[in-house]
Coordinates of C-alpha atoms in Angstrom, one line a residue:
M337 CA 0.0 0.0 0.0
A338 CA 2.8 2.4 0.9
T339 CA 4.5 1.7 -2.4
D340 CA 1.3 2.6 -4.3
I341 CA 1.0 5.9 -2.4
V342 CA 4.6 6.8 -3.2
A343 CA 4.0 5.9 -6.8
Q344 CA 0.8 8.1 -6.9
L345 CA 2.7 10.9 -5.2
A346 CA 5.5 10.7 -7.7
D347 CA 3.1 10.6 -10.6
S348 CA 1.3 13.7 -9.2
L349 CA 4.5 15.6 -8.8
A350 CA 5.6 14.7 -12.3
K351 CA 2.3 16.1 -13.7
T352 CA 1.9 19.2 -11.5
G353 CA 5.4 20.1 -10.5
V354 CA 6.4 21.4 -7.1
E355 CA 6.2 25.0 -8.0
E356 CA 3.0 26.8 -7.1
G357 CA 0.9 27.5 -10.1
E358 CA 2.9 25.1 -12.3
L359 CA 1.6 22.3 -14.4
S360 CA 4.3 20.0 -15.6
Y361 CA 4.5 17.2 -18.2
K362 CA 8.3 17.5 -18.4
G363 CA 10.3 14.6 -19.9
Q364 CA 7.4 12.2 -20.3
G365 CA 8.2 11.5 -23.9
R366 CA 4.6 11.7 -25.0
K367 CA 3.8 11.7 -28.8
L368 CA 1.0 14.2 -29.0
D369 CA -0.3 14.3 -32.6
N370 CA -4.0 15.4 -32.4
A371 CA -6.7 16.8 -30.1
Q372 CA -7.6 13.3 -28.8
S373 CA -4.0 12.7 -27.6
V374 CA -4.1 15.8 -25.4
E375 CA -7.6 15.5 -24.0
E376 CA -6.2 14.8 -20.5
I377 CA -3.7 17.7 -20.7
V378 CA -6.4 20.1 -21.9
K379 CA -8.8 19.2 -19.1
E380 CA -6.1 19.7 -16.5
I381 CA -5.2 23.1 -18.0
E382 CA -8.8 24.2 -18.1
G383 CA -9.3 23.0 -14.5
F384 CA -6.2 24.6 -13.1
Q385 CA -7.1 27.8 -11.3
G386 CA -4.4 30.4 -11.4
L387 CA -2.1 28.6 -13.8
Q388 CA 1.2 30.4 -14.1
A389 CA 3.6 27.9 -15.7
L390 CA 3.2 25.1 -18.2
R391 CA 6.1 22.6 -18.8
L392 CA 5.8 20.7 -22.1
E393 CA 9.5 20.0 -22.6
G394 CA 10.6 16.5 -23.5
N395 CA 7.4 15.6 -25.4
T396 CA 6.7 15.9 -29.1
I397 CA 3.7 18.0 -30.1
G398 CA 2.0 18.2 -33.5
V399 CA 0.0 21.1 -35.0
E400 CA -3.5 19.8 -34.0
A401 CA -2.3 18.9 -30.5
A402 CA -0.8 22.4 -30.1
Q403 CA -4.0 24.0 -31.3
A404 CA -6.0 22.1 -28.7
I405 CA -3.6 23.1 -25.9
A406 CA -3.7 26.7 -27.1
K407 CA -7.4 26.8 -26.9
A408 CA -7.2 25.8 -23.2
L409 CA -4.7 28.5 -22.5
E410 CA -6.8 31.3 -23.9
T411 CA -8.5 32.0 -20.6
K412 CA -5.4 31.8 -18.4
S413 CA -4.7 35.5 -17.8
Q414 CA -2.2 34.8 -14.9
F415 CA 0.0 32.7 -17.1
K416 CA 3.7 33.7 -16.9
C417 CA 6.1 31.0 -17.8
C418 CA 6.4 29.0 -21.0
Y419 CA 8.8 26.0 -20.6
W420 CA 8.5 24.8 -24.1
S421 CA 12.0 23.5 -25.0
D422 CA 12.6 20.3 -26.9
M423 CA 8.9 19.7 -27.8
F424 CA 9.1 19.2 -31.6
T425 CA 11.4 16.1 -31.9
G426 CA 10.5 14.2 -35.1
R427 CA 8.2 16.9 -36.4
L428 CA 8.4 18.4 -39.9
R429 CA 10.0 21.8 -39.9
S430 CA 7.0 23.2 -41.6
E431 CA 4.7 22.1 -38.7
I432 CA 6.6 24.0 -36.0
P433 CA 5.7 27.5 -37.0
L434 CA 2.0 26.6 -37.2
A435 CA 2.2 25.1 -33.7
L436 CA 4.1 28.1 -32.3
N437 CA 1.6 30.5 -33.9
S438 CA -1.3 28.8 -32.2
L439 CA 0.4 28.8 -28.8
G440 CA 1.6 32.4 -29.1
D441 CA -1.9 33.7 -30.2
A442 CA -3.4 31.9 -27.2
V443 CA -1.1 33.7 -24.8
M444 CA -2.0 37.1 -26.3
T445 CA -5.7 36.3 -26.3
A446 CA -5.5 35.5 -22.6
G447 CA -3.9 38.9 -21.9
A448 CA -1.1 37.0 -20.1
R449 CA 2.1 38.8 -19.1
L450 CA 5.1 36.5 -19.6
S451 CA 8.2 36.5 -17.5
I452 CA 9.9 33.4 -19.0
L453 CA 9.8 32.1 -22.6
D454 CA 12.0 29.0 -23.2
L455 CA 12.0 27.5 -26.7
S456 CA 15.4 26.0 -26.6
D457 CA 16.4 22.8 -28.5
N458 CA 13.6 23.3 -31.1
A459 CA 15.3 23.3 -34.5
F460 CA 12.8 25.7 -36.0
G461 CA 15.2 28.0 -37.9
P462 CA 14.3 31.5 -39.1
D463 CA 10.7 30.5 -39.8
G464 CA 10.3 29.6 -36.1
V465 CA 11.5 33.0 -35.1
K466 CA 9.1 34.5 -37.5
A467 CA 6.3 32.5 -35.9
I468 CA 7.0 34.0 -32.4
E469 CA 7.6 37.5 -33.8
R470 CA 4.1 38.7 -33.2
L471 CA 4.2 37.4 -29.6
L472 CA 7.5 39.1 -28.9
K473 CA 6.2 42.4 -30.1
S474 CA 2.9 42.1 -28.1
T475 CA 2.1 43.4 -24.7
S476 CA 2.4 39.9 -23.4
C477 CA 6.1 40.2 -23.7
H478 CA 6.5 43.7 -22.2
T479 CA 7.2 42.0 -18.9
L480 CA 9.5 39.3 -20.3
Q481 CA 12.6 38.7 -18.1
E482 CA 14.1 35.5 -19.5
L483 CA 14.3 34.6 -23.2
K484 CA 15.9 31.2 -23.9
L485 CA 16.4 30.2 -27.6
N486 CA 19.4 27.9 -27.3
N487 CA 20.1 25.5 -30.2
C488 CA 17.3 26.6 -32.4
G489 CA 19.2 27.0 -35.7
M490 CA 18.0 30.6 -36.1
G491 CA 20.8 31.7 -38.4
I492 CA 21.6 35.2 -39.4
G493 CA 18.0 35.8 -40.7
G494 CA 16.4 34.6 -37.5
G495 CA 18.8 36.7 -35.4
K496 CA 17.8 39.8 -37.3
I497 CA 14.1 39.1 -37.0
L498 CA 14.6 38.5 -33.2
A499 CA 16.5 41.7 -32.7
A500 CA 13.9 43.8 -34.6
A501 CA 11.1 42.2 -32.5
L502 CA 12.9 43.0 -29.2
I503 CA 13.6 46.6 -30.3
E504 CA 9.9 46.9 -31.3
C505 CA 8.8 45.4 -27.9
H506 CA 11.1 47.9 -26.1
K507 CA 9.7 50.8 -28.0
K508 CA 6.1 49.9 -27.4
S509 CA 6.6 49.1 -23.8
S510 CA 8.5 52.3 -23.2
A511 CA 5.7 54.3 -24.8
L512 CA 3.4 52.8 -22.1
G513 CA 5.8 53.9 -19.3
A514 CA 7.2 50.4 -18.5
P515 CA 10.1 49.5 -20.8
L516 CA 11.0 45.9 -21.5
R517 CA 13.7 44.9 -19.0
L518 CA 14.9 41.6 -20.3
K519 CA 17.4 40.1 -17.8
V520 CA 18.5 36.7 -19.3
F521 CA 19.2 36.1 -23.0
I522 CA 20.3 32.6 -24.1
A523 CA 20.9 31.9 -27.7
G524 CA 23.9 29.5 -28.1
R525 CA 24.5 27.2 -31.1
N526 CA 22.4 29.3 -33.5
R527 CA 24.8 30.2 -36.3
L528 CA 24.2 33.9 -35.8
E529 CA 27.5 34.9 -37.2
N530 CA 28.6 38.6 -37.3
D531 CA 25.4 40.0 -38.9
G532 CA 23.2 38.3 -36.4
A533 CA 25.3 39.4 -33.5
R534 CA 25.4 43.0 -34.7
A535 CA 21.6 43.1 -35.0
L536 CA 21.2 41.7 -31.5
A537 CA 23.8 44.1 -30.1
Q538 CA 21.5 47.0 -31.1
A539 CA 18.7 45.5 -29.1
F540 CA 21.0 44.8 -26.1
Q541 CA 22.3 48.4 -26.1
L542 CA 18.8 49.8 -26.3
M543 CA 17.4 47.6 -23.5
G544 CA 20.3 48.1 -21.1
S545 CA 18.8 45.7 -18.6
L546 CA 20.6 42.4 -19.3
E547 CA 22.1 40.4 -16.4
E548 CA 23.1 37.3 -18.3
I549 CA 24.1 36.9 -21.9
H550 CA 24.8 33.4 -23.2
M551 CA 25.8 33.2 -26.9
P552 CA 28.3 30.3 -27.3
Q553 CA 29.1 28.6 -30.6
N554 CA 27.6 31.1 -33.0
G555 CA 30.5 31.6 -35.5
I556 CA 31.0 35.2 -34.4
N557 CA 34.3 36.8 -35.4
H558 CA 35.8 40.0 -34.2
P559 CA 33.4 42.4 -36.0
G560 CA 30.5 40.8 -34.3
V561 CA 32.3 40.6 -31.0
T562 CA 33.2 44.3 -31.2
A563 CA 29.5 45.2 -31.7
L564 CA 28.6 43.1 -28.7
A565 CA 31.3 44.8 -26.7
T566 CA 29.8 48.2 -27.4
A567 CA 26.4 46.9 -26.4
V568 CA 27.4 45.1 -23.1
Q569 CA 28.9 48.2 -21.6
H570 CA 25.4 49.8 -21.6
N571 CA 24.1 46.9 -19.4
A572 CA 25.4 48.0 -16.0
G573 CA 23.8 45.1 -14.2
L574 CA 25.5 42.4 -16.3
R575 CA 26.6 39.4 -14.2
V576 CA 27.3 36.6 -16.6
L577 CA 28.9 36.9 -20.1
N578 CA 29.3 33.6 -22.0
L579 CA 30.6 33.8 -25.5
N580 CA 32.4 30.5 -25.5
D581 CA 33.6 29.0 -28.8
N582 CA 33.4 32.1 -30.9
T583 CA 36.5 33.7 -32.6
F584 CA 37.6 36.9 -30.9
T585 CA 41.3 37.2 -32.1
K586 CA 43.1 40.0 -30.4
K587 CA 40.9 42.7 -32.0
G588 CA 37.7 41.3 -30.5
A589 CA 39.4 40.5 -27.2
I590 CA 40.8 44.0 -26.8
A591 CA 37.4 45.5 -27.6
M592 CA 35.7 43.3 -25.1
A593 CA 38.3 44.2 -22.4
Q594 CA 37.7 47.9 -23.0
A595 CA 33.9 47.3 -22.6
L596 CA 34.3 45.4 -19.4
K597 CA 36.0 48.4 -17.8
H598 CA 32.6 50.0 -17.6
L599 CA 31.0 47.2 -15.6
R600 CA 31.1 46.4 -11.9
S601 CA 28.6 43.6 -11.4
V602 CA 30.2 40.9 -13.6
Q603 CA 30.7 37.6 -11.8
V604 CA 31.2 35.1 -14.6
I605 CA 33.2 35.6 -17.8
N606 CA 33.5 32.6 -20.3
F607 CA 35.7 33.4 -23.2
G608 CA 36.9 29.8 -23.5
D609 CA 37.9 28.5 -26.9
C610 CA 37.6 32.1 -28.3
L611 CA 41.2 32.5 -29.6
V612 CA 41.7 35.6 -27.5
R613 CA 45.5 35.2 -28.0
S614 CA 48.2 36.6 -25.7
E615 CA 47.6 40.3 -26.5
G616 CA 43.9 39.9 -25.9
A617 CA 44.5 38.0 -22.6
I618 CA 46.8 40.8 -21.4
A619 CA 44.2 43.4 -22.2
I620 CA 41.6 41.4 -20.3
A621 CA 44.0 40.9 -17.4
E622 CA 44.4 44.7 -17.2
T623 CA 40.7 45.1 -17.0
V624 CA 40.4 42.4 -14.3
S625 CA 43.2 44.0 -12.3
E626 CA 41.6 47.5 -12.4
G627 CA 37.9 46.5 -11.9
L628 CA 35.4 43.7 -11.8
P629 CA 35.4 43.6 -8.0
I630 CA 33.1 40.6 -7.6
L631 CA 34.4 38.3 -10.3
K632 CA 33.9 34.7 -9.5
E633 CA 34.9 32.8 -12.6
L634 CA 37.2 33.6 -15.5
N635 CA 37.5 31.2 -18.4
L636 CA 40.2 31.9 -21.0
S637 CA 40.9 28.3 -22.0
F638 CA 42.0 27.2 -25.5
G639 CA 42.9 30.7 -26.5
E640 CA 46.5 30.3 -27.8
I641 CA 47.7 32.2 -24.7
T642 CA 51.5 32.0 -23.9
E643 CA 53.2 31.9 -20.5
E644 CA 53.7 35.6 -20.1
A645 CA 50.1 36.4 -20.8
A646 CA 48.9 33.6 -18.5
L647 CA 51.0 35.0 -15.7
A648 CA 49.6 38.4 -16.3
V649 CA 46.1 37.0 -15.9
A650 CA 47.1 35.1 -12.7
H651 CA 48.5 38.3 -11.1
A652 CA 45.3 40.2 -12.2
V653 CA 43.0 37.9 -10.2
K654 CA 45.1 38.0 -7.0
S655 CA 43.0 40.6 -5.4
K656 CA 39.6 39.1 -6.5
T657 CA 38.3 37.9 -3.1
H658 CA 35.2 36.4 -4.6
L659 CA 37.1 34.3 -7.2
E660 CA 36.2 30.6 -7.3
K661 CA 37.8 29.4 -10.5
L662 CA 40.4 30.4 -13.1
D663 CA 40.5 28.3 -16.3
L664 CA 43.6 28.6 -18.5
N665 CA 43.6 25.0 -19.8
G666 CA 44.4 24.2 -23.4
N667 CA 46.7 27.2 -24.0
S668 CA 50.3 27.3 -25.2
L669 CA 52.3 27.5 -21.9
G670 CA 54.5 24.5 -22.2
D671 CA 55.7 22.3 -19.3
E672 CA 57.8 25.1 -17.8
G673 CA 55.0 27.6 -18.3
C674 CA 52.5 25.4 -16.6
E675 CA 54.8 25.0 -13.6
A676 CA 55.5 28.7 -13.5
L677 CA 51.7 29.4 -13.5
K678 CA 51.1 26.9 -10.7
E679 CA 53.9 28.3 -8.6
A680 CA 52.7 31.9 -9.1
M681 CA 49.1 30.9 -8.1
D682 CA 50.4 29.0 -5.0
S683 CA 52.6 31.9 -4.0
M684 CA 49.6 34.2 -4.0
K685 CA 47.7 31.5 -2.0
I686 CA 45.1 31.0 -4.7
G687 CA 46.5 27.8 -6.2
D688 CA 43.4 25.8 -5.4
L689 CA 41.4 28.2 -7.7
L690 CA 43.4 27.2 -10.9
G691 CA 41.7 24.6 -13.0
S692 CA 43.4 21.7 -14.7
L693 CA 46.2 22.3 -17.2
S694 CA 46.1 18.8 -18.6
D695 CA 45.2 19.8 -22.2
D696 CA 48.0 22.4 -22.5
E697 CA 49.1 22.7 -26.2
G698 CA 52.8 23.2 -25.4
E699 CA 55.0 26.1 -26.1
P700 CA 54.4 27.7 -29.5
E701 CA 57.1 27.3 -32.1
E702 CA 58.5 30.5 -33.5
D703 CA 56.6 29.8 -36.7
D704 CA 53.4 29.7 -34.8
D705 CA 53.8 33.3 -33.7
D706 CA 54.4 34.3 -37.2
D707 CA 51.3 32.5 -38.3
D708 CA 49.3 34.4 -35.7
D709 CA 50.6 37.7 -37.1
D710 CA 49.9 36.5 -40.6
E711 CA 46.3 35.6 -39.8
D712 CA 45.7 39.1 -38.3
D713 CA 47.4 40.7 -41.3
E714 CA 45.2 38.6 -43.6
E715 CA 42.0 39.8 -41.9
E716 CA 43.1 43.4 -42.3
E717 CA 44.1 42.8 -45.9
E718 CA 40.7 41.3 -46.7
E719 CA 39.0 44.4 -45.3
E720 CA 41.3 46.6 -47.3
E721 CA 40.8 44.6 -50.5
E722 CA 37.0 44.9 -50.1
E723 CA 37.3 48.6 -49.9
G724 CA 40.1 48.7 -52.5
E725 CA 38.0 47.1 -55.2
V726 CA 35.8 50.1 -55.4
T727 CA 38.7 52.5 -55.0
D728 CA 40.6 51.0 -57.9
E729 CA 37.6 51.5 -60.2
E730 CA 37.2 55.0 -59.0
E731 CA 40.9 55.7 -59.6
G732 CA 40.5 54.5 -63.2
V733 CA 37.5 56.9 -63.6
E734 CA 39.6 59.7 -62.1
E735 CA 42.5 59.1 -64.4
D736 CA 40.2 59.1 -67.5
E737 CA 38.6 62.3 -66.3
E738 CA 41.9 63.9 -65.6
D739 CA 43.2 63.0 -69.1
Q740 CA 40.1 64.4 -70.7
E741 CA 40.4 67.6 -68.6
E742 CA 44.1 68.1 -69.6
E743 CA 43.2 67.6 -73.3
E744 CA 40.4 70.2 -73.0
E745 CA 42.7 72.7 -71.2
E746 CA 45.3 72.3 -73.9
E747 CA 42.7 72.9 -76.6
E748 CA 41.5 76.0 -74.8
E749 CA 45.0 77.3 -74.4
E750 CA 45.7 76.8 -78.1
E751 CA 42.5 78.7 -79.0
S752 CA 43.3 81.5 -76.6
T753 CA 46.8 81.9 -78.1
E754 CA 45.4 82.1 -81.6
E755 CA 42.8 84.7 -80.6
K756 CA 45.0 86.8 -78.3
V757 CA 48.6 87.7 -78.0
S758 CA 48.2 88.8 -74.4
T759 CA 49.1 86.6 -71.4
P760 CA 46.5 83.9 -70.9
A761 CA 44.4 84.0 -67.8
S762 CA 45.5 81.7 -64.9
A763 CA 43.5 78.4 -64.5
P764 CA 40.7 78.5 -62.0
R765 CA 41.7 77.3 -58.5
P766 CA 40.5 73.7 -58.0
P767 CA 37.6 73.2 -55.5
D768 CA 38.8 72.6 -51.9
V769 CA 36.8 69.8 -50.3
S770 CA 39.0 69.9 -47.2
S771 CA 38.1 73.5 -46.6
F772 CA 34.4 72.7 -46.9
L773 CA 34.5 69.8 -44.5
S774 CA 36.6 71.8 -42.0
F775 CA 34.4 74.9 -42.1
P776 CA 31.1 74.0 -43.9
S777 CA 29.0 76.7 -45.6
P778 CA 26.4 76.6 -48.4
D779 CA 28.5 78.8 -50.6
K780 CA 31.6 76.5 -50.3
L781 CA 29.4 73.5 -51.1
L782 CA 28.0 75.0 -54.3
K783 CA 31.4 76.2 -55.4
L784 CA 32.6 72.6 -55.5
G785 CA 30.6 72.4 -58.7
A786 CA 28.6 69.6 -60.4
K787 CA 31.1 66.9 -59.3
R788 CA 30.8 67.9 -55.6
A789 CA 29.2 64.6 -54.6
L790 CA 32.1 62.6 -56.1
L791 CA 34.7 64.9 -54.7
I792 CA 33.3 64.7 -51.2
E793 CA 32.8 60.9 -51.4
E794 CA 36.5 60.5 -52.3
Q795 CA 37.6 62.6 -49.4
V796 CA 35.6 60.8 -46.6
D797 CA 37.3 57.9 -44.9
I798 CA 34.4 55.4 -45.0
S799 CA 36.6 52.7 -43.3
D800 CA 36.0 54.7 -40.0
A801 CA 32.4 54.7 -38.9
M802 CA 32.9 57.7 -36.6
K803 CA 34.6 59.8 -39.4
T804 CA 31.8 58.9 -41.8
A805 CA 29.2 60.0 -39.2
E806 CA 31.1 63.3 -38.6
A807 CA 31.3 63.9 -42.4
F808 CA 27.5 63.3 -42.7
L809 CA 26.7 65.8 -40.0
K810 CA 29.1 68.4 -41.4
I811 CA 27.5 68.2 -44.9
A812 CA 24.0 68.2 -43.5
S813 CA 24.7 71.2 -41.3
V814 CA 24.4 73.5 -44.3
Y815 CA 21.0 72.1 -45.4
K816 CA 18.5 74.8 -46.3
E817 CA 14.8 73.8 -46.7
E818 CA 14.0 77.1 -48.5
N819 CA 17.0 76.9 -50.9
E820 CA 16.4 74.2 -53.4
E821 CA 19.9 74.3 -54.9
V822 CA 21.6 74.0 -51.6
K823 CA 19.1 71.3 -50.4
T824 CA 19.8 69.2 -53.5
A825 CA 23.5 69.6 -53.2
V826 CA 23.5 68.5 -49.6
L827 CA 21.3 65.4 -50.2
D828 CA 23.2 64.3 -53.3
S829 CA 26.5 64.6 -51.4
V830 CA 25.1 62.7 -48.4
D831 CA 23.7 60.0 -50.6
A832 CA 27.0 59.6 -52.4
V833 CA 29.0 59.1 -49.2
L834 CA 26.5 56.9 -47.4
R835 CA 25.6 54.7 -50.4
K836 CA 29.3 54.0 -50.9
A837 CA 29.8 53.3 -47.1
F838 CA 26.9 50.9 -46.7
S839 CA 27.7 49.1 -49.9
T840 CA 31.2 48.4 -48.7
P841 CA 31.3 44.9 -47.1
S842 CA 33.7 45.9 -44.3
F843 CA 31.6 48.9 -43.3
Q844 CA 29.9 48.4 -39.9
G845 CA 26.5 50.1 -40.2
Y846 CA 25.8 49.4 -36.5
D847 CA 29.0 51.4 -35.6
F848 CA 27.9 54.2 -37.8
V849 CA 24.5 54.5 -36.1
S850 CA 26.1 54.3 -32.7
S851 CA 28.6 57.0 -33.7
L852 CA 25.8 59.2 -35.0
L853 CA 23.9 58.9 -31.7
V854 CA 27.1 59.8 -29.8
L855 CA 27.7 62.9 -32.0
L856 CA 24.0 64.0 -31.6
G857 CA 24.4 63.8 -27.8
L858 CA 21.9 61.0 -27.4
I859 CA 24.3 58.4 -25.9
K860 CA 27.6 58.7 -24.0
S861 CA 30.8 57.7 -25.6
E862 CA 33.5 55.6 -23.9
D863 CA 36.1 57.7 -25.8
K864 CA 34.7 61.0 -24.5
V865 CA 33.7 62.2 -28.0
K866 CA 32.3 65.7 -27.8
P867 CA 28.8 66.0 -29.3
V868 CA 28.1 68.5 -32.0
R869 CA 25.7 71.4 -31.7
V870 CA 22.7 69.9 -33.5
V871 CA 20.9 72.0 -36.1
P872 CA 17.5 71.2 -37.8
G873 CA 19.2 70.6 -41.2
Q874 CA 21.0 67.6 -39.8
L875 CA 17.8 65.9 -38.7
R876 CA 16.1 66.9 -42.1
A877 CA 18.9 65.2 -44.0
L878 CA 18.7 62.2 -41.7
E879 CA 15.0 62.0 -42.5
H880 CA 15.9 61.8 -46.2
V881 CA 18.6 59.1 -45.5
V882 CA 16.3 56.7 -43.7
H883 CA 14.1 56.6 -46.8
Q884 CA 16.9 55.4 -49.0
D885 CA 17.4 51.8 -50.0
Y886 CA 21.0 51.7 -48.8
F887 CA 20.0 52.5 -45.2
P888 CA 19.5 49.2 -43.1
Q889 CA 15.9 48.7 -42.0
E890 CA 17.0 47.3 -38.6
S891 CA 18.6 50.6 -37.7
V892 CA 15.3 52.5 -38.1
A893 CA 13.8 51.2 -34.9
V894 CA 17.0 52.1 -33.0
L895 CA 16.9 55.7 -34.3
E896 CA 13.2 56.0 -33.4
A897 CA 13.8 54.8 -29.9
F898 CA 16.4 57.4 -29.2
M899 CA 14.5 60.2 -31.0
S900 CA 11.5 59.5 -28.8
R901 CA 13.5 60.2 -25.7
N902 CA 13.5 63.6 -24.1
S903 CA 16.9 65.1 -24.8
K904 CA 18.3 68.6 -24.3
A905 CA 20.5 68.1 -27.3
L906 CA 17.5 68.2 -29.6
E907 CA 15.5 71.0 -27.9
T908 CA 16.4 73.6 -30.5
C909 CA 15.2 71.3 -33.3
D910 CA 11.6 70.3 -32.2
G911 CA 10.0 70.7 -35.6
A912 CA 12.7 68.7 -37.5
R913 CA 12.8 66.1 -34.7
S914 CA 9.0 65.6 -34.7
S915 CA 9.1 65.2 -38.5
L916 CA 11.9 62.7 -38.3
Q917 CA 10.2 60.7 -35.5
S918 CA 7.0 60.5 -37.5
T919 CA 8.9 59.2 -40.6
L920 CA 10.7 56.6 -38.5
Q921 CA 7.4 55.4 -37.0
R922 CA 5.8 55.2 -40.4
L923 CA 8.7 53.2 -41.9
Q924 CA 8.4 50.7 -39.1
C925 CA 4.7 50.3 -39.6
E926 CA 5.3 49.8 -43.4
S927 CA 7.9 47.1 -42.7

């Protein structure tokens, strides 16, 4: 009898869970294909007063079964937690979006306010993200605190859809006076790559509320890492940063080290298998030494770090009284380096905090160091080549134009000599683009002539996002709504510069928008860049830019979010600001 009671109790706990308000079918391995197969679940959901959480993970749910469960959820207004990971095993990929749409619509119909949405280990790809897009933008997600999408195969496209949905959710919730404050974001093993990471970085920077970021194994290289670095420094409460098994190289590692200097609450850093290399490790060590007062775990394993850099890291953690573990396994210390590291840790009385060094790769050979340098040089060369392809073509055009101009000048001189014996007039002084960009004025812009757009485009260094943003604002500062000639000259020049910039593969549009916001005084700069004095023409020109096909759609929502904030920097441009804000809102609705 006692055994039966225990069995019944175990069965009851498996179904209902031990958390108040939670109904659980976790790990039961049920194959739920149709409405009949979920009759029992539907009855229990309908009869559960005050249902707050539903655990369906570890079962496989078909479209019809999901629709039946969704129908039961439509009256559960107190519903908060969706534990829906690993629930589509063996299902066709085309079925998953239909099931997710039904469940998401039910949550919205119920007027529920979610705090947790866990859809991990469901290989739904970009289509699955599209299926939850409406839910993520709805009021049901204005209260979302944890979003878990680990191992979902989102890809770059899914990452961009997700980022845009989070930005939209933040915008709408902010308008209602209670901005989205997402705390936990998990999206490992999703093939997000650089573009997906950059898109999500915009959302992270805008929210500024994240406490945990987990994005391991996403094929992110240093451009994506740099974008994330810029974003994380705006999340002052960040406690856990896990970017394991992405490729930082020294550029990404140094960028991340700089970003971490702005944070005080970080407890766990996992940059294992990220190829931070020695220079990156030393930069991180400097940051750890100077800040991160409550750091508990630091993982720099498998990063091609040499003995000198490893010792720098060891000395950096000496004063970290909360430290529980330092992982430097799988690096390039060699036997002597491993011994030196252990001795250093022991001498500082923190030897027990050092993890195993059993997978050390051994000291690098001299050729290995050269290879590292070569790899970094190759990255830079690739970027330069991408920019250079356009430049070479332009140089060809310039040479042809110069030859033609010289021929025309020679002909004019010959004609002048035949007609007059007097001394020929001196050639007109060539237009000075540098003078215009240094001290912009409408008159200087017009005097650059019909080729002004090309001349300015050639002068601007589009490899630098900040310089490109500065050039845009200088050109736009002479915009005159009432003067059609000046207005056209400004917009043509702006289009020429930005079209070239955004069409260059190495150009980071995210950095351009961030730089623009810094210069407009809407966000603070880590490099203490001084904002410009904003004039209406700059906002009018920006309104034109956001309409153009070269401007990335995902940046529209970011601009709108910042333009909607009260800022002293834009007080003198109320009319232009309102017009720009309306345009940005309209563009979002159209998309």
